[in-house]
Amino acid sequence: MGEALGDILGLAAGVAVSPLPIVAIILLLATPQGRLNGPLFTLGWVVGLSALGGVMLAIGGAGGSSAHHQPATWVGVLKLVLGVLLVLFGLRQWRHRPTGASQAELPKWMAAIDRFSPVKVVGLGLALSAANLKNAPLTLAAAASISSSGLATGQQIVSLGVFVIIGSLGILAPLAVFLFLGDRAKSVLGGWKDWAAQHNVAVMAVLFFVLGLKLLGDGIGILIS
């Protein structure tokens, strides 16, 4: 189990560093319903990661992802494909990164985030975790690694839980600041939001590229072993 956790920690950290979702939860916390919206968004985020990872564990179990205590060939192919996609996304992000503060623009839907209903807030958390171009491939790759590790079902579930917790730290940190820092929270979260918004594209490009190369290496290692 320790080997499986070591294999997914980097992927979980990559999920945790998600500038756009961090900006989203900070904006939600700043709404009049911040004490409700923040936990609801976090709930959606956790459910999204858990559900996507759980589906991959089920597929891996049914598809024989582990053979003689070694990852099956299709796991290597999956990681190779996900790695290629992430590298390509990273190159595309880097080419389109903003070169000045005036070019750092947030998605238009964020302007209406203070009018989101509780259902939309949960849905936003789900979308930014399970349907995110970075987080979805990393979650699938992590769950595939867990599934192919040969662990018992209970240990696989615990490993996925660890992945979800670590992958949620970037969302939990603003929520904790909001709940426990009182009057200081506004200035702290404002600084985080400005930094994340300005550097979102560059950070994502680097993460796409580095983690994509990791998955490429993992996939090639499985295929030639």
PDB file of C-alpha atoms in Angstrom:
ATOM      1  CA  MET A   1       0.000   0.000   0.000  1.00  0.00           C
ATOM      2  CA  GLY A   2       2.900   2.342   0.717  1.00  0.00           C
ATOM      3  CA  GLU A   3       4.182   1.839  -2.823  1.00  0.00           C
ATOM      4  CA  ALA A   4       0.749   2.618  -4.258  1.00  0.00           C
ATOM      5  CA  LEU A   5       0.481   5.796  -2.191  1.00  0.00           C
ATOM      6  CA  GLY A   6       3.941   6.880  -3.259  1.00  0.00           C
ATOM      7  CA  ASP A   7       2.904   6.441  -6.871  1.00  0.00           C
ATOM      8  CA  ILE A   8      -0.153   8.707  -6.569  1.00  0.00           C
ATOM      9  CA  LEU A   9       1.075  11.473  -4.250  1.00  0.00           C
ATOM     10  CA  GLY A  10       2.513  13.542  -7.078  1.00  0.00           C
ATOM     11  CA  LEU A  11      -0.698  13.200  -9.065  1.00  0.00           C
ATOM     12  CA  ALA A  12      -2.746  14.222  -6.024  1.00  0.00           C
ATOM     13  CA  ALA A  13      -0.545  17.285  -5.525  1.00  0.00           C
ATOM     14  CA  GLY A  14      -1.111  18.171  -9.175  1.00  0.00           C
ATOM     15  CA  VAL A  15      -4.863  18.082  -8.597  1.00  0.00           C
ATOM     16  CA  ALA A  16      -4.531  20.203  -5.451  1.00  0.00           C
ATOM     17  CA  VAL A  17      -2.725  22.962  -7.359  1.00  0.00           C
ATOM     18  CA  SER A  18      -5.727  24.124  -9.386  1.00  0.00           C
ATOM     19  CA  PRO A  19      -5.743  27.946  -9.669  1.00  0.00           C
ATOM     20  CA  LEU A  20      -9.150  28.342 -11.334  1.00  0.00           C
ATOM     21  CA  PRO A  21     -11.081  26.234  -8.771  1.00  0.00           C
ATOM     22  CA  ILE A  22      -9.239  28.093  -6.006  1.00  0.00           C
ATOM     23  CA  VAL A  23     -10.415  31.402  -7.481  1.00  0.00           C
ATOM     24  CA  ALA A  24     -13.939  29.972  -7.758  1.00  0.00           C
ATOM     25  CA  ILE A  25     -14.192  28.957  -4.101  1.00  0.00           C
ATOM     26  CA  ILE A  26     -12.736  32.292  -2.951  1.00  0.00           C
ATOM     27  CA  LEU A  27     -15.381  34.139  -4.981  1.00  0.00           C
ATOM     28  CA  LEU A  28     -18.075  31.878  -3.544  1.00  0.00           C
ATOM     29  CA  LEU A  29     -16.851  32.529  -0.012  1.00  0.00           C
ATOM     30  CA  ALA A  30     -17.141  36.264  -0.671  1.00  0.00           C
ATOM     31  CA  THR A  31     -20.860  35.977  -1.498  1.00  0.00           C
ATOM     32  CA  PRO A  32     -23.520  36.691   1.148  1.00  0.00           C
ATOM     33  CA  GLN A  33     -24.082  32.919   1.360  1.00  0.00           C
ATOM     34  CA  GLY A  34     -20.380  32.205   1.683  1.00  0.00           C
ATOM     35  CA  ARG A  35     -20.721  29.954   4.740  1.00  0.00           C
ATOM     36  CA  LEU A  36     -23.066  27.733   2.733  1.00  0.00           C
ATOM     37  CA  ASN A  37     -21.516  28.053  -0.721  1.00  0.00           C
ATOM     38  CA  GLY A  38     -17.987  27.197   0.385  1.00  0.00           C
ATOM     39  CA  PRO A  39     -18.869  23.805   1.922  1.00  0.00           C
ATOM     40  CA  LEU A  40     -21.267  23.014  -0.939  1.00  0.00           C
ATOM     41  CA  PHE A  41     -18.560  23.657  -3.531  1.00  0.00           C
ATOM     42  CA  THR A  42     -16.131  21.525  -1.514  1.00  0.00           C
ATOM     43  CA  LEU A  43     -18.733  18.755  -1.342  1.00  0.00           C
ATOM     44  CA  GLY A  44     -19.144  18.811  -5.106  1.00  0.00           C
ATOM     45  CA  TRP A  45     -15.371  18.777  -5.573  1.00  0.00           C
ATOM     46  CA  VAL A  46     -14.857  15.778  -3.258  1.00  0.00           C
ATOM     47  CA  VAL A  47     -17.774  13.852  -4.761  1.00  0.00           C
ATOM     48  CA  GLY A  48     -16.461  14.515  -8.267  1.00  0.00           C
ATOM     49  CA  LEU A  49     -12.969  13.210  -7.542  1.00  0.00           C
ATOM     50  CA  SER A  50     -14.308  10.247  -5.556  1.00  0.00           C
ATOM     51  CA  ALA A  51     -16.857   9.246  -8.188  1.00  0.00           C
ATOM     52  CA  LEU A  52     -14.397   9.469 -11.090  1.00  0.00           C
ATOM     53  CA  GLY A  53     -11.772   7.565  -9.148  1.00  0.00           C
ATOM     54  CA  GLY A  54     -14.321   4.983  -8.027  1.00  0.00           C
ATOM     55  CA  VAL A  55     -15.459   4.358 -11.612  1.00  0.00           C
ATOM     56  CA  MET A  56     -11.845   3.809 -12.649  1.00  0.00           C
ATOM     57  CA  LEU A  57     -11.288   1.379  -9.769  1.00  0.00           C
ATOM     58  CA  ALA A  58     -14.367  -0.575 -10.855  1.00  0.00           C
ATOM     59  CA  ILE A  59     -13.188  -0.654 -14.473  1.00  0.00           C
ATOM     60  CA  GLY A  60      -9.741  -1.736 -13.366  1.00  0.00           C
ATOM     61  CA  GLY A  61     -11.131  -4.516 -11.210  1.00  0.00           C
ATOM     62  CA  ALA A  62     -13.349  -5.824 -13.996  1.00  0.00           C
ATOM     63  CA  GLY A  63     -10.648  -5.402 -16.643  1.00  0.00           C
ATOM     64  CA  GLY A  64      -7.874  -7.229 -14.820  1.00  0.00           C
ATOM     65  CA  SER A  65      -5.640  -4.221 -14.300  1.00  0.00           C
ATOM     66  CA  SER A  66      -3.166  -6.271 -12.255  1.00  0.00           C
ATOM     67  CA  ALA A  67      -1.566  -9.442 -13.614  1.00  0.00           C
ATOM     68  CA  HIS A  68       0.945 -11.342 -11.479  1.00  0.00           C
ATOM     69  CA  HIS A  69       1.341  -8.268  -9.260  1.00  0.00           C
ATOM     70  CA  GLN A  70       2.257  -6.145 -12.305  1.00  0.00           C
ATOM     71  CA  PRO A  71       0.115  -3.531 -14.074  1.00  0.00           C
ATOM     72  CA  ALA A  72      -1.657  -4.897 -17.136  1.00  0.00           C
ATOM     73  CA  THR A  73      -0.640  -3.683 -20.586  1.00  0.00           C
ATOM     74  CA  TRP A  74      -3.795  -1.603 -20.998  1.00  0.00           C
ATOM     75  CA  VAL A  75      -2.893   0.377 -17.863  1.00  0.00           C
ATOM     76  CA  GLY A  76       0.392   1.320 -19.523  1.00  0.00           C
ATOM     77  CA  VAL A  77      -1.434   2.321 -22.700  1.00  0.00           C
ATOM     78  CA  LEU A  78      -3.907   4.411 -20.692  1.00  0.00           C
ATOM     79  CA  LYS A  79      -1.123   6.271 -18.880  1.00  0.00           C
ATOM     80  CA  LEU A  80       0.724   6.784 -22.144  1.00  0.00           C
ATOM     81  CA  VAL A  81      -2.350   8.293 -23.815  1.00  0.00           C
ATOM     82  CA  LEU A  82      -3.158  10.494 -20.801  1.00  0.00           C
ATOM     83  CA  GLY A  83       0.472  11.619 -20.676  1.00  0.00           C
ATOM     84  CA  VAL A  84       0.473  12.610 -24.352  1.00  0.00           C
ATOM     85  CA  LEU A  85      -2.775  14.545 -23.903  1.00  0.00           C
ATOM     86  CA  LEU A  86      -1.443  16.427 -20.883  1.00  0.00           C
ATOM     87  CA  VAL A  87       1.794  17.344 -22.646  1.00  0.00           C
ATOM     88  CA  LEU A  88      -0.145  18.634 -25.659  1.00  0.00           C
ATOM     89  CA  PHE A  89      -2.488  20.605 -23.391  1.00  0.00           C
ATOM     90  CA  GLY A  90       0.553  22.026 -21.601  1.00  0.00           C
ATOM     91  CA  LEU A  91       2.188  23.180 -24.813  1.00  0.00           C
ATOM     92  CA  ARG A  92      -1.068  24.768 -25.953  1.00  0.00           C
ATOM     93  CA  GLN A  93      -1.544  26.544 -22.606  1.00  0.00           C
ATOM     94  CA  TRP A  94       2.020  27.870 -22.665  1.00  0.00           C
ATOM     95  CA  ARG A  95       1.607  29.277 -26.172  1.00  0.00           C
ATOM     96  CA  HIS A  96      -1.549  31.145 -25.093  1.00  0.00           C
ATOM     97  CA  ARG A  97      -0.353  32.311 -21.674  1.00  0.00           C
ATOM     98  CA  PRO A  98      -0.951  36.001 -20.857  1.00  0.00           C
ATOM     99  CA  THR A  99       2.100  38.237 -21.080  1.00  0.00           C
ATOM    100  CA  GLY A 100       0.729  41.060 -18.935  1.00  0.00           C
ATOM    101  CA  ALA A 101      -1.673  41.710 -16.087  1.00  0.00           C
ATOM    102  CA  SER A 102      -4.234  43.196 -18.458  1.00  0.00           C
ATOM    103  CA  GLN A 103      -4.467  39.907 -20.348  1.00  0.00           C
ATOM    104  CA  ALA A 104      -5.270  37.754 -17.330  1.00  0.00           C
ATOM    105  CA  GLU A 105      -8.987  37.224 -17.785  1.00  0.00           C
ATOM    106  CA  LEU A 106     -11.295  34.993 -15.766  1.00  0.00           C
ATOM    107  CA  PRO A 107     -14.119  32.971 -17.357  1.00  0.00           C
ATOM    108  CA  LYS A 108     -17.263  35.036 -17.917  1.00  0.00           C
ATOM    109  CA  TRP A 109     -19.406  32.745 -15.746  1.00  0.00           C
ATOM    110  CA  MET A 110     -17.449  33.895 -12.696  1.00  0.00           C
ATOM    111  CA  ALA A 111     -19.105  37.300 -12.964  1.00  0.00           C
ATOM    112  CA  ALA A 112     -22.431  35.673 -12.079  1.00  0.00           C
ATOM    113  CA  ILE A 113     -21.115  33.346  -9.384  1.00  0.00           C
ATOM    114  CA  ASP A 114     -22.813  35.335  -6.598  1.00  0.00           C
ATOM    115  CA  ARG A 115     -26.176  34.398  -8.146  1.00  0.00           C
ATOM    116  CA  PHE A 116     -25.530  30.658  -8.254  1.00  0.00           C
ATOM    117  CA  SER A 117     -28.105  28.474  -6.529  1.00  0.00           C
ATOM    118  CA  PRO A 118     -26.923  25.778  -4.084  1.00  0.00           C
ATOM    119  CA  VAL A 119     -27.445  23.143  -6.793  1.00  0.00           C
ATOM    120  CA  LYS A 120     -25.303  25.120  -9.243  1.00  0.00           C
ATOM    121  CA  VAL A 121     -22.592  25.553  -6.616  1.00  0.00           C
ATOM    122  CA  VAL A 122     -22.414  21.782  -6.059  1.00  0.00           C
ATOM    123  CA  GLY A 123     -22.465  21.241  -9.831  1.00  0.00           C
ATOM    124  CA  LEU A 124     -19.604  23.707 -10.235  1.00  0.00           C
ATOM    125  CA  GLY A 125     -17.536  21.751  -7.723  1.00  0.00           C
ATOM    126  CA  LEU A 126     -18.294  18.533  -9.604  1.00  0.00           C
ATOM    127  CA  ALA A 127     -17.379  20.060 -12.964  1.00  0.00           C
ATOM    128  CA  LEU A 128     -14.117  21.664 -11.830  1.00  0.00           C
ATOM    129  CA  SER A 129     -12.934  18.381 -10.325  1.00  0.00           C
ATOM    130  CA  ALA A 130     -14.232  15.505 -12.455  1.00  0.00           C
ATOM    131  CA  ALA A 131     -14.568  17.360 -15.782  1.00  0.00           C
ATOM    132  CA  ASN A 132     -11.382  19.437 -15.554  1.00  0.00           C
ATOM    133  CA  LEU A 133      -8.804  18.953 -18.339  1.00  0.00           C
ATOM    134  CA  LYS A 134      -6.041  18.491 -15.758  1.00  0.00           C
ATOM    135  CA  ASN A 135      -7.793  16.898 -12.816  1.00  0.00           C
ATOM    136  CA  ALA A 136      -9.755  14.247 -14.715  1.00  0.00           C
ATOM    137  CA  PRO A 137      -6.704  12.634 -16.401  1.00  0.00           C
ATOM    138  CA  LEU A 138      -4.710  12.774 -13.167  1.00  0.00           C
ATOM    139  CA  THR A 139      -7.564  11.169 -11.212  1.00  0.00           C
ATOM    140  CA  LEU A 140      -7.983   8.440 -13.814  1.00  0.00           C
ATOM    141  CA  ALA A 141      -4.249   7.756 -13.817  1.00  0.00           C
ATOM    142  CA  ALA A 142      -4.097   7.641 -10.020  1.00  0.00           C
ATOM    143  CA  ALA A 143      -7.064   5.268  -9.792  1.00  0.00           C
ATOM    144  CA  ALA A 144      -5.542   3.074 -12.498  1.00  0.00           C
ATOM    145  CA  SER A 145      -2.308   2.911 -10.484  1.00  0.00           C
ATOM    146  CA  ILE A 146      -4.232   1.953  -7.356  1.00  0.00           C
ATOM    147  CA  SER A 147      -6.273  -0.648  -9.219  1.00  0.00           C
ATOM    148  CA  SER A 148      -3.182  -2.226 -10.784  1.00  0.00           C
ATOM    149  CA  SER A 149      -1.254  -2.360  -7.505  1.00  0.00           C
ATOM    150  CA  GLY A 150      -2.747  -5.691  -6.472  1.00  0.00           C
ATOM    151  CA  LEU A 151      -4.144  -4.307  -3.219  1.00  0.00           C
ATOM    152  CA  ALA A 152      -7.264  -5.669  -1.583  1.00  0.00           C
ATOM    153  CA  THR A 153     -10.472  -3.750  -2.268  1.00  0.00           C
ATOM    154  CA  GLY A 154     -10.492  -2.080   1.137  1.00  0.00           C
ATOM    155  CA  GLN A 155      -6.925  -0.863   0.727  1.00  0.00           C
ATOM    156  CA  GLN A 156      -7.733   0.464  -2.726  1.00  0.00           C
ATOM    157  CA  ILE A 157     -10.615   2.484  -1.310  1.00  0.00           C
ATOM    158  CA  VAL A 158      -8.390   3.877   1.458  1.00  0.00           C
ATOM    159  CA  SER A 159      -5.718   4.783  -1.110  1.00  0.00           C
ATOM    160  CA  LEU A 160      -8.285   6.577  -3.241  1.00  0.00           C
ATOM    161  CA  GLY A 161      -9.488   8.406  -0.117  1.00  0.00           C
ATOM    162  CA  VAL A 162      -5.941   9.609   0.555  1.00  0.00           C
ATOM    163  CA  PHE A 163      -5.691  10.810  -3.047  1.00  0.00           C
ATOM    164  CA  VAL A 164      -8.975  12.729  -2.739  1.00  0.00           C
ATOM    165  CA  ILE A 165      -7.944  14.364   0.543  1.00  0.00           C
ATOM    166  CA  ILE A 166      -4.579  15.517  -0.796  1.00  0.00           C
ATOM    167  CA  GLY A 167      -6.141  16.577  -4.091  1.00  0.00           C
ATOM    168  CA  SER A 168      -8.646  18.695  -2.149  1.00  0.00           C
ATOM    169  CA  LEU A 169      -6.102  20.634  -0.078  1.00  0.00           C
ATOM    170  CA  GLY A 170      -6.084  23.540  -2.528  1.00  0.00           C
ATOM    171  CA  ILE A 171      -9.838  23.910  -1.982  1.00  0.00           C
ATOM    172  CA  LEU A 172      -9.819  23.198   1.742  1.00  0.00           C
ATOM    173  CA  ALA A 173      -7.165  25.845   2.458  1.00  0.00           C
ATOM    174  CA  PRO A 174      -9.319  28.865   1.431  1.00  0.00           C
ATOM    175  CA  LEU A 175     -12.296  27.356   3.256  1.00  0.00           C
ATOM    176  CA  ALA A 176     -10.241  26.975   6.442  1.00  0.00           C
ATOM    177  CA  VAL A 177      -8.926  30.546   6.154  1.00  0.00           C
ATOM    178  CA  PHE A 178     -12.476  31.840   5.728  1.00  0.00           C
ATOM    179  CA  LEU A 179     -13.821  29.898   8.699  1.00  0.00           C
ATOM    180  CA  PHE A 180     -10.979  30.484  11.160  1.00  0.00           C
ATOM    181  CA  LEU A 181      -9.178  33.757  10.370  1.00  0.00           C
ATOM    182  CA  GLY A 182     -12.130  36.062  10.882  1.00  0.00           C
ATOM    183  CA  ASP A 183     -11.542  39.616   9.685  1.00  0.00           C
ATOM    184  CA  ARG A 184      -8.106  38.751   8.261  1.00  0.00           C
ATOM    185  CA  ALA A 185      -9.613  36.226   5.864  1.00  0.00           C
ATOM    186  CA  LYS A 186     -10.735  38.824   3.324  1.00  0.00           C
ATOM    187  CA  SER A 187      -7.269  40.276   2.724  1.00  0.00           C
ATOM    188  CA  VAL A 188      -5.554  36.867   2.732  1.00  0.00           C
ATOM    189  CA  LEU A 189      -8.024  35.321   0.299  1.00  0.00           C
ATOM    190  CA  GLY A 190      -7.975  38.439  -1.871  1.00  0.00           C
ATOM    191  CA  GLY A 191      -4.219  38.078  -2.304  1.00  0.00           C
ATOM    192  CA  TRP A 192      -4.547  34.403  -3.144  1.00  0.00           C
ATOM    193  CA  LYS A 193      -7.291  35.111  -5.671  1.00  0.00           C
ATOM    194  CA  ASP A 194      -5.310  37.819  -7.460  1.00  0.00           C
ATOM    195  CA  TRP A 195      -2.214  35.616  -7.693  1.00  0.00           C
ATOM    196  CA  ALA A 196      -4.135  32.554  -8.877  1.00  0.00           C
ATOM    197  CA  ALA A 197      -6.060  34.537 -11.476  1.00  0.00           C
ATOM    198  CA  GLN A 198      -2.916  36.179 -12.852  1.00  0.00           C
ATOM    199  CA  HIS A 199      -0.815  33.006 -13.016  1.00  0.00           C
ATOM    200  CA  ASN A 200      -3.525  30.448 -13.793  1.00  0.00           C
ATOM    201  CA  VAL A 201      -2.503  29.745 -17.389  1.00  0.00           C
ATOM    202  CA  ALA A 202       1.243  29.570 -16.716  1.00  0.00           C
ATOM    203  CA  VAL A 203       0.821  27.323 -13.668  1.00  0.00           C
ATOM    204  CA  MET A 204      -1.533  25.033 -15.544  1.00  0.00           C
ATOM    205  CA  ALA A 205       0.829  24.843 -18.520  1.00  0.00           C
ATOM    206  CA  VAL A 206       3.744  23.771 -16.332  1.00  0.00           C
ATOM    207  CA  LEU A 207       1.632  21.231 -14.438  1.00  0.00           C
ATOM    208  CA  PHE A 208       0.213  19.810 -17.665  1.00  0.00           C
ATOM    209  CA  PHE A 209       3.694  19.403 -19.103  1.00  0.00           C
ATOM    210  CA  VAL A 210       5.505  18.018 -16.040  1.00  0.00           C
ATOM    211  CA  LEU A 211       2.761  15.607 -14.981  1.00  0.00           C
ATOM    212  CA  GLY A 212       2.194  14.589 -18.592  1.00  0.00           C
ATOM    213  CA  LEU A 213       5.854  13.619 -18.851  1.00  0.00           C
ATOM    214  CA  LYS A 214       5.517  11.627 -15.622  1.00  0.00           C
ATOM    215  CA  LEU A 215       2.568   9.673 -17.016  1.00  0.00           C
ATOM    216  CA  LEU A 216       4.433   9.135 -20.280  1.00  0.00           C
ATOM    217  CA  GLY A 217       7.342   7.685 -18.332  1.00  0.00           C
ATOM    218  CA  ASP A 218       5.050   5.504 -16.231  1.00  0.00           C
ATOM    219  CA  GLY A 219       3.247   4.208 -19.300  1.00  0.00           C
ATOM    220  CA  ILE A 220       6.454   3.419 -21.175  1.00  0.00           C
ATOM    221  CA  GLY A 221       7.846   1.701 -18.073  1.00  0.00           C
ATOM    222  CA  ILE A 222       4.789  -0.568 -17.831  1.00  0.00           C
ATOM    223  CA  LEU A 223       4.822  -1.421 -21.543  1.00  0.00           C
ATOM    224  CA  ILE A 224       8.502  -2.401 -21.687  1.00  0.00           C
ATOM    225  CA  SER A 225       8.560  -4.282 -18.367  1.00  0.00           C
TER     226      SER A 225
END
